[in-house]
CSV table of C-alpha atoms and ligand atoms in Angstrom, one decimal:
chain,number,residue,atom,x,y,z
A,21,UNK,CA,91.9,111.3,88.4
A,22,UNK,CA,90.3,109.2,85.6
A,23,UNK,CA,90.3,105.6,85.7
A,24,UNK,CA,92.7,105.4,82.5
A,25,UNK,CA,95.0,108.1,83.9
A,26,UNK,CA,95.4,106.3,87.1
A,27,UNK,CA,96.3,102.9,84.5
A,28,UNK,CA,98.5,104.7,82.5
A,29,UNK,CA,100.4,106.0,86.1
A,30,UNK,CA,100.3,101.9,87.0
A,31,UNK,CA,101.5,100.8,83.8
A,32,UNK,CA,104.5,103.2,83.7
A,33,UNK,CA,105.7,101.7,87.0
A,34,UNK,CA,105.0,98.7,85.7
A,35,UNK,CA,107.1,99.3,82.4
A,36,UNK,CA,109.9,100.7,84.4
A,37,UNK,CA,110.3,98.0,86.7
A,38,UNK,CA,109.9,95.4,84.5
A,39,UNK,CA,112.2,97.4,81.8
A,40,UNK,CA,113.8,95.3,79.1
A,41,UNK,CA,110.9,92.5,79.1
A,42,UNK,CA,108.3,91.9,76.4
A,43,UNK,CA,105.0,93.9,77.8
A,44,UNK,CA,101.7,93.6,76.6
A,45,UNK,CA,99.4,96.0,79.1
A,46,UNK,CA,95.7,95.2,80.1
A,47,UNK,CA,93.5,96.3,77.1
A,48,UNK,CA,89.6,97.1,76.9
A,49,UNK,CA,86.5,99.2,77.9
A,50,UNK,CA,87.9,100.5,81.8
A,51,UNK,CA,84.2,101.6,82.7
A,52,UNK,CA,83.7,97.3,82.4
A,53,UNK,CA,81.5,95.8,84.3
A,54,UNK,CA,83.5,92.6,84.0
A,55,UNK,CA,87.5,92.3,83.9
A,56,UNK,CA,89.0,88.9,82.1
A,57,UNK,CA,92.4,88.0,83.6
A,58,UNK,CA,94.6,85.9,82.1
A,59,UNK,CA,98.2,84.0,83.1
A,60,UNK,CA,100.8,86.0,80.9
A,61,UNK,CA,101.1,87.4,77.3
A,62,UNK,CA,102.8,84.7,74.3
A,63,UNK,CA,104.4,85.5,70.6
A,64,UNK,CA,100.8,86.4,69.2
A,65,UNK,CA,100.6,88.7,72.3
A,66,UNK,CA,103.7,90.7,72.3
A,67,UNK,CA,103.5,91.0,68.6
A,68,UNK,CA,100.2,92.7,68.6
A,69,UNK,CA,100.5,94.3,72.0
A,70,UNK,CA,97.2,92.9,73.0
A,71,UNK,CA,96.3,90.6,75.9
A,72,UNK,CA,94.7,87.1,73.9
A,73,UNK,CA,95.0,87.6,70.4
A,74,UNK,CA,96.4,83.8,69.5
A,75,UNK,CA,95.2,80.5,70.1
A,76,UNK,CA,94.2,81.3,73.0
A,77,UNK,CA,91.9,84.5,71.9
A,78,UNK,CA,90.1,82.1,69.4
A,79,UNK,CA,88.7,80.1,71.9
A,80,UNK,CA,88.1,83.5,73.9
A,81,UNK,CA,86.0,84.9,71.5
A,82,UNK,CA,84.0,82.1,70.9
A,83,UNK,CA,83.3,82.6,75.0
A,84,UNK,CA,82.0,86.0,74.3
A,85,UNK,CA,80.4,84.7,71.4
A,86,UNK,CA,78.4,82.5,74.0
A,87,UNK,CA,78.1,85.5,76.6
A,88,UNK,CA,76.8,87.6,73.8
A,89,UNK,CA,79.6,90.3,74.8
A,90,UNK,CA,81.6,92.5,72.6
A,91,UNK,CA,85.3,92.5,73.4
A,92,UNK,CA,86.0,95.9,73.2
A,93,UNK,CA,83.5,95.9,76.0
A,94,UNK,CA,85.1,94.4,78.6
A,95,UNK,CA,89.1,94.8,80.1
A,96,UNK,CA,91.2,92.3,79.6
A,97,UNK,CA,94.3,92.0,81.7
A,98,UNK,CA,97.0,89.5,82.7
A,99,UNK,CA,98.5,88.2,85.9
A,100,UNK,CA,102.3,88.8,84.3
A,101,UNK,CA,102.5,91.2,81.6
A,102,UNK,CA,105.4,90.2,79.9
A,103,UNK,CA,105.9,87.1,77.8
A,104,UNK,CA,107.6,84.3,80.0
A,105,UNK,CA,110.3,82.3,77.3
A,106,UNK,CA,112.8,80.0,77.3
A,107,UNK,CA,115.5,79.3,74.7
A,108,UNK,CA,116.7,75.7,73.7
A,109,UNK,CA,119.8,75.9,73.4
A,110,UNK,CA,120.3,72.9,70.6
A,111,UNK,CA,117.6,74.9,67.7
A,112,UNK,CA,117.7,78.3,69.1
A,113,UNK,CA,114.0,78.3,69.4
A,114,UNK,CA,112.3,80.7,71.5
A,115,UNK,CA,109.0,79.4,73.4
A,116,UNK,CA,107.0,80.1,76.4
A,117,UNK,CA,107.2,78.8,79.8
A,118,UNK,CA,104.3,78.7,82.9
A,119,UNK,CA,104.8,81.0,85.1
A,120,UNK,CA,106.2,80.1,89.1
A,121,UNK,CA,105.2,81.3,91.9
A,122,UNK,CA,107.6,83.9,92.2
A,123,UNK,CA,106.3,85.0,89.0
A,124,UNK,CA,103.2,85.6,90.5
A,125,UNK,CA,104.4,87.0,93.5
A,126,UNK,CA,106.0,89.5,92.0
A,127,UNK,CA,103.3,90.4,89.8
A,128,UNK,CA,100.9,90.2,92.5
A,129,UNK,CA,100.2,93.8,93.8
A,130,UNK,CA,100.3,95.4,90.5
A,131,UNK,CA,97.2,93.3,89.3
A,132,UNK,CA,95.4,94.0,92.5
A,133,UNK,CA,96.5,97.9,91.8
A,134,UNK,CA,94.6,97.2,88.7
A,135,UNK,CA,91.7,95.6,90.1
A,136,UNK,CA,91.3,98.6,92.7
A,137,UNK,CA,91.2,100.8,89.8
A,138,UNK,CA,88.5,99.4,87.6
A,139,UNK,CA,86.4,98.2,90.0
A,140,UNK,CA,84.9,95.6,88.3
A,141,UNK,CA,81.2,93.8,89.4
A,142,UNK,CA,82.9,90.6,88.4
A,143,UNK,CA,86.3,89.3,87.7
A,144,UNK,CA,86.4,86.1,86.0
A,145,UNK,CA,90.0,84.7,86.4
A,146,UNK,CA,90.8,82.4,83.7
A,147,UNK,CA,92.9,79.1,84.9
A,148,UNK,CA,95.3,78.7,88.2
A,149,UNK,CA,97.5,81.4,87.9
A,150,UNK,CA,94.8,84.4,87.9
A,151,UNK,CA,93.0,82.5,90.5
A,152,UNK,CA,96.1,82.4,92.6
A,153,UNK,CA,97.2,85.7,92.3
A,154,UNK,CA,94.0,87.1,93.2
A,155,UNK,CA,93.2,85.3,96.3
A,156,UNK,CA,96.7,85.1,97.5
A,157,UNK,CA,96.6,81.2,97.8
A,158,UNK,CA,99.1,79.2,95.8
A,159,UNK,CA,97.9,76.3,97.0
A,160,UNK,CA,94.1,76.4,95.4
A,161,UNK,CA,93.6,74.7,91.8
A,162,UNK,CA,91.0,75.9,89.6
A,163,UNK,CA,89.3,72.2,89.6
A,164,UNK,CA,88.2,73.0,93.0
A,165,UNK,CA,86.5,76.0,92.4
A,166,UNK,CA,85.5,76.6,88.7
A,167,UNK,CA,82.0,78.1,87.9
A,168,UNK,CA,81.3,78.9,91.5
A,169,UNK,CA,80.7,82.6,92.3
A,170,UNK,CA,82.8,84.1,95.2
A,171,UNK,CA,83.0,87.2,97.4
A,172,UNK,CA,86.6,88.4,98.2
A,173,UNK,CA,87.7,91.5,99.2
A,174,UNK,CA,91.0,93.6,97.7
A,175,UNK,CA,91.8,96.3,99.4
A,176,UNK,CA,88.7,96.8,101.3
A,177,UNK,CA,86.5,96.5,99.0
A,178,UNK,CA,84.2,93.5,97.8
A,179,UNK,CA,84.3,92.0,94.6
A,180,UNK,CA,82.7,88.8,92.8
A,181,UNK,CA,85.2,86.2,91.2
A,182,UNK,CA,83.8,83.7,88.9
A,183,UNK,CA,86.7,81.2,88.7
A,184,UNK,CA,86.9,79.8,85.0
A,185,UNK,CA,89.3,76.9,83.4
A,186,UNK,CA,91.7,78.9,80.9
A,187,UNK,CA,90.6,79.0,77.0
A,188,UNK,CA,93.5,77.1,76.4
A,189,UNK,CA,93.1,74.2,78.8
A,190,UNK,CA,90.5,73.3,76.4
A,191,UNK,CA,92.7,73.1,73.4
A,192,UNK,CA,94.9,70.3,75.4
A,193,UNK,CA,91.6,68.7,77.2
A,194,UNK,CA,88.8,68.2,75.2
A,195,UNK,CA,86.9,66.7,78.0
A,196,UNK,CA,87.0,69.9,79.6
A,197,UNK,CA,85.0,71.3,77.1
A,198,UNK,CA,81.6,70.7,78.5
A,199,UNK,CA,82.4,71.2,82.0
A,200,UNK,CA,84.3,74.9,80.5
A,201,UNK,CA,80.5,75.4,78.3
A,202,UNK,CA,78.2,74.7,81.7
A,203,UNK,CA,80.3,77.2,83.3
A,204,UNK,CA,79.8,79.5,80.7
A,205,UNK,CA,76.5,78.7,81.0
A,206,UNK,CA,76.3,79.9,84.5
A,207,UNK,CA,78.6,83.0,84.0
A,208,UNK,CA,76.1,84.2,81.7
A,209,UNK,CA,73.0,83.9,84.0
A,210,UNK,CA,74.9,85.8,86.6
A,211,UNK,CA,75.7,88.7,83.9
B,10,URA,N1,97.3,85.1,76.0
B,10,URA,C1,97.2,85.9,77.0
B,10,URA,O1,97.2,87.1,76.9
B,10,URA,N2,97.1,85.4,78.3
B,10,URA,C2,97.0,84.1,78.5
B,10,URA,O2,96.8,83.7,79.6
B,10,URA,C3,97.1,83.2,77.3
B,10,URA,C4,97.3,83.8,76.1
């Protein structure tokens, strides 16, 4: 079976389990090289059905701008795929909310499904959550371990993760910003 008919087998559990929730899918090139995984979908997300497409996607261009990579290149996946919101109850407002661990839990051994399937060379996980969920560890924090390649193994096989800040960290922290580049930096020498 093909990679994107063993996705779209995924993705119907997925959809069917998850029914009634606001799903954007993974979305890319599934012969990759390199799979980008990201927290959970927001409004731009679920409008477009399309993993990064809002603030968040700027800043993620401009990274593949850096890497000299085409998005339609690469698969782009999230840890939840479903938009996480909240209501206040006062304006009626609808806005997104992090994800717990349970969240991530339960989202768990669907992503690593997904990562079985493409296979990439390199995963580069993109903030806490990703990084998490792929190594099984709710404990670690991205500060620890961002732009340091690492070998783990998911389902038997061996992969590379290149742990990165999220693009929107560097919205809220502009000091980030040149520790996120040097990273980039270093992603792209490994490429
Ligand atoms: N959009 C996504 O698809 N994922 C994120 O983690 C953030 C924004």
């Amino acid at each position: 079976m093909s990679k994107s008919e063993q996705l779209n087998i995924l993705y119907d559990t997925y959809k069917s389990v998850f029914n009634e929730r606001e799903i954007v899918l993974g979305d890319g090139s599934v012969d990759s090289k390199l799979l980008l995984i990201g927290e959970a979908p927001g409004k731009d997300e679920v409008l477009k059905k399309k993993p990064f497409v809002g603030a968040a996607g700027k800043n993620l261009s401009e990274f593949l701008d850096i890497l000299g990579i085409d998005r339609s290149d690469i698969y782009i996946t999230n840890v939840i795929k479903y938009r996480l919101s909240k209501v206040n109850p006062e304006t009626g407002r609808v806005s997104n909310k992090p994800s717990t661990n349970k969240d991530v839990r339960e989202n768990r051994k669907y992503l690593l499904n997904e990562i079985s399937i493409i296979q990439p060379e390199i995963i580069v996980s993109l903030g806490n959550v990703p990084l998490r969920a792929v190594l099984g560890d709710m404990q670690i924090k991205i500060g620890q371990v961002h732009g340091n390649l690492k070998d783990i193994l998911i389902e038997e096989k061996k992969y590379n993760l290149f742990p990165l800040y999220h693009p929107a960290s560097i919205i809220y922290n502009r000091k980030l910003k040149s520790i996120y580049y040097e990273d980039l930096e270093k992603l792209k020498n490994i490429l």
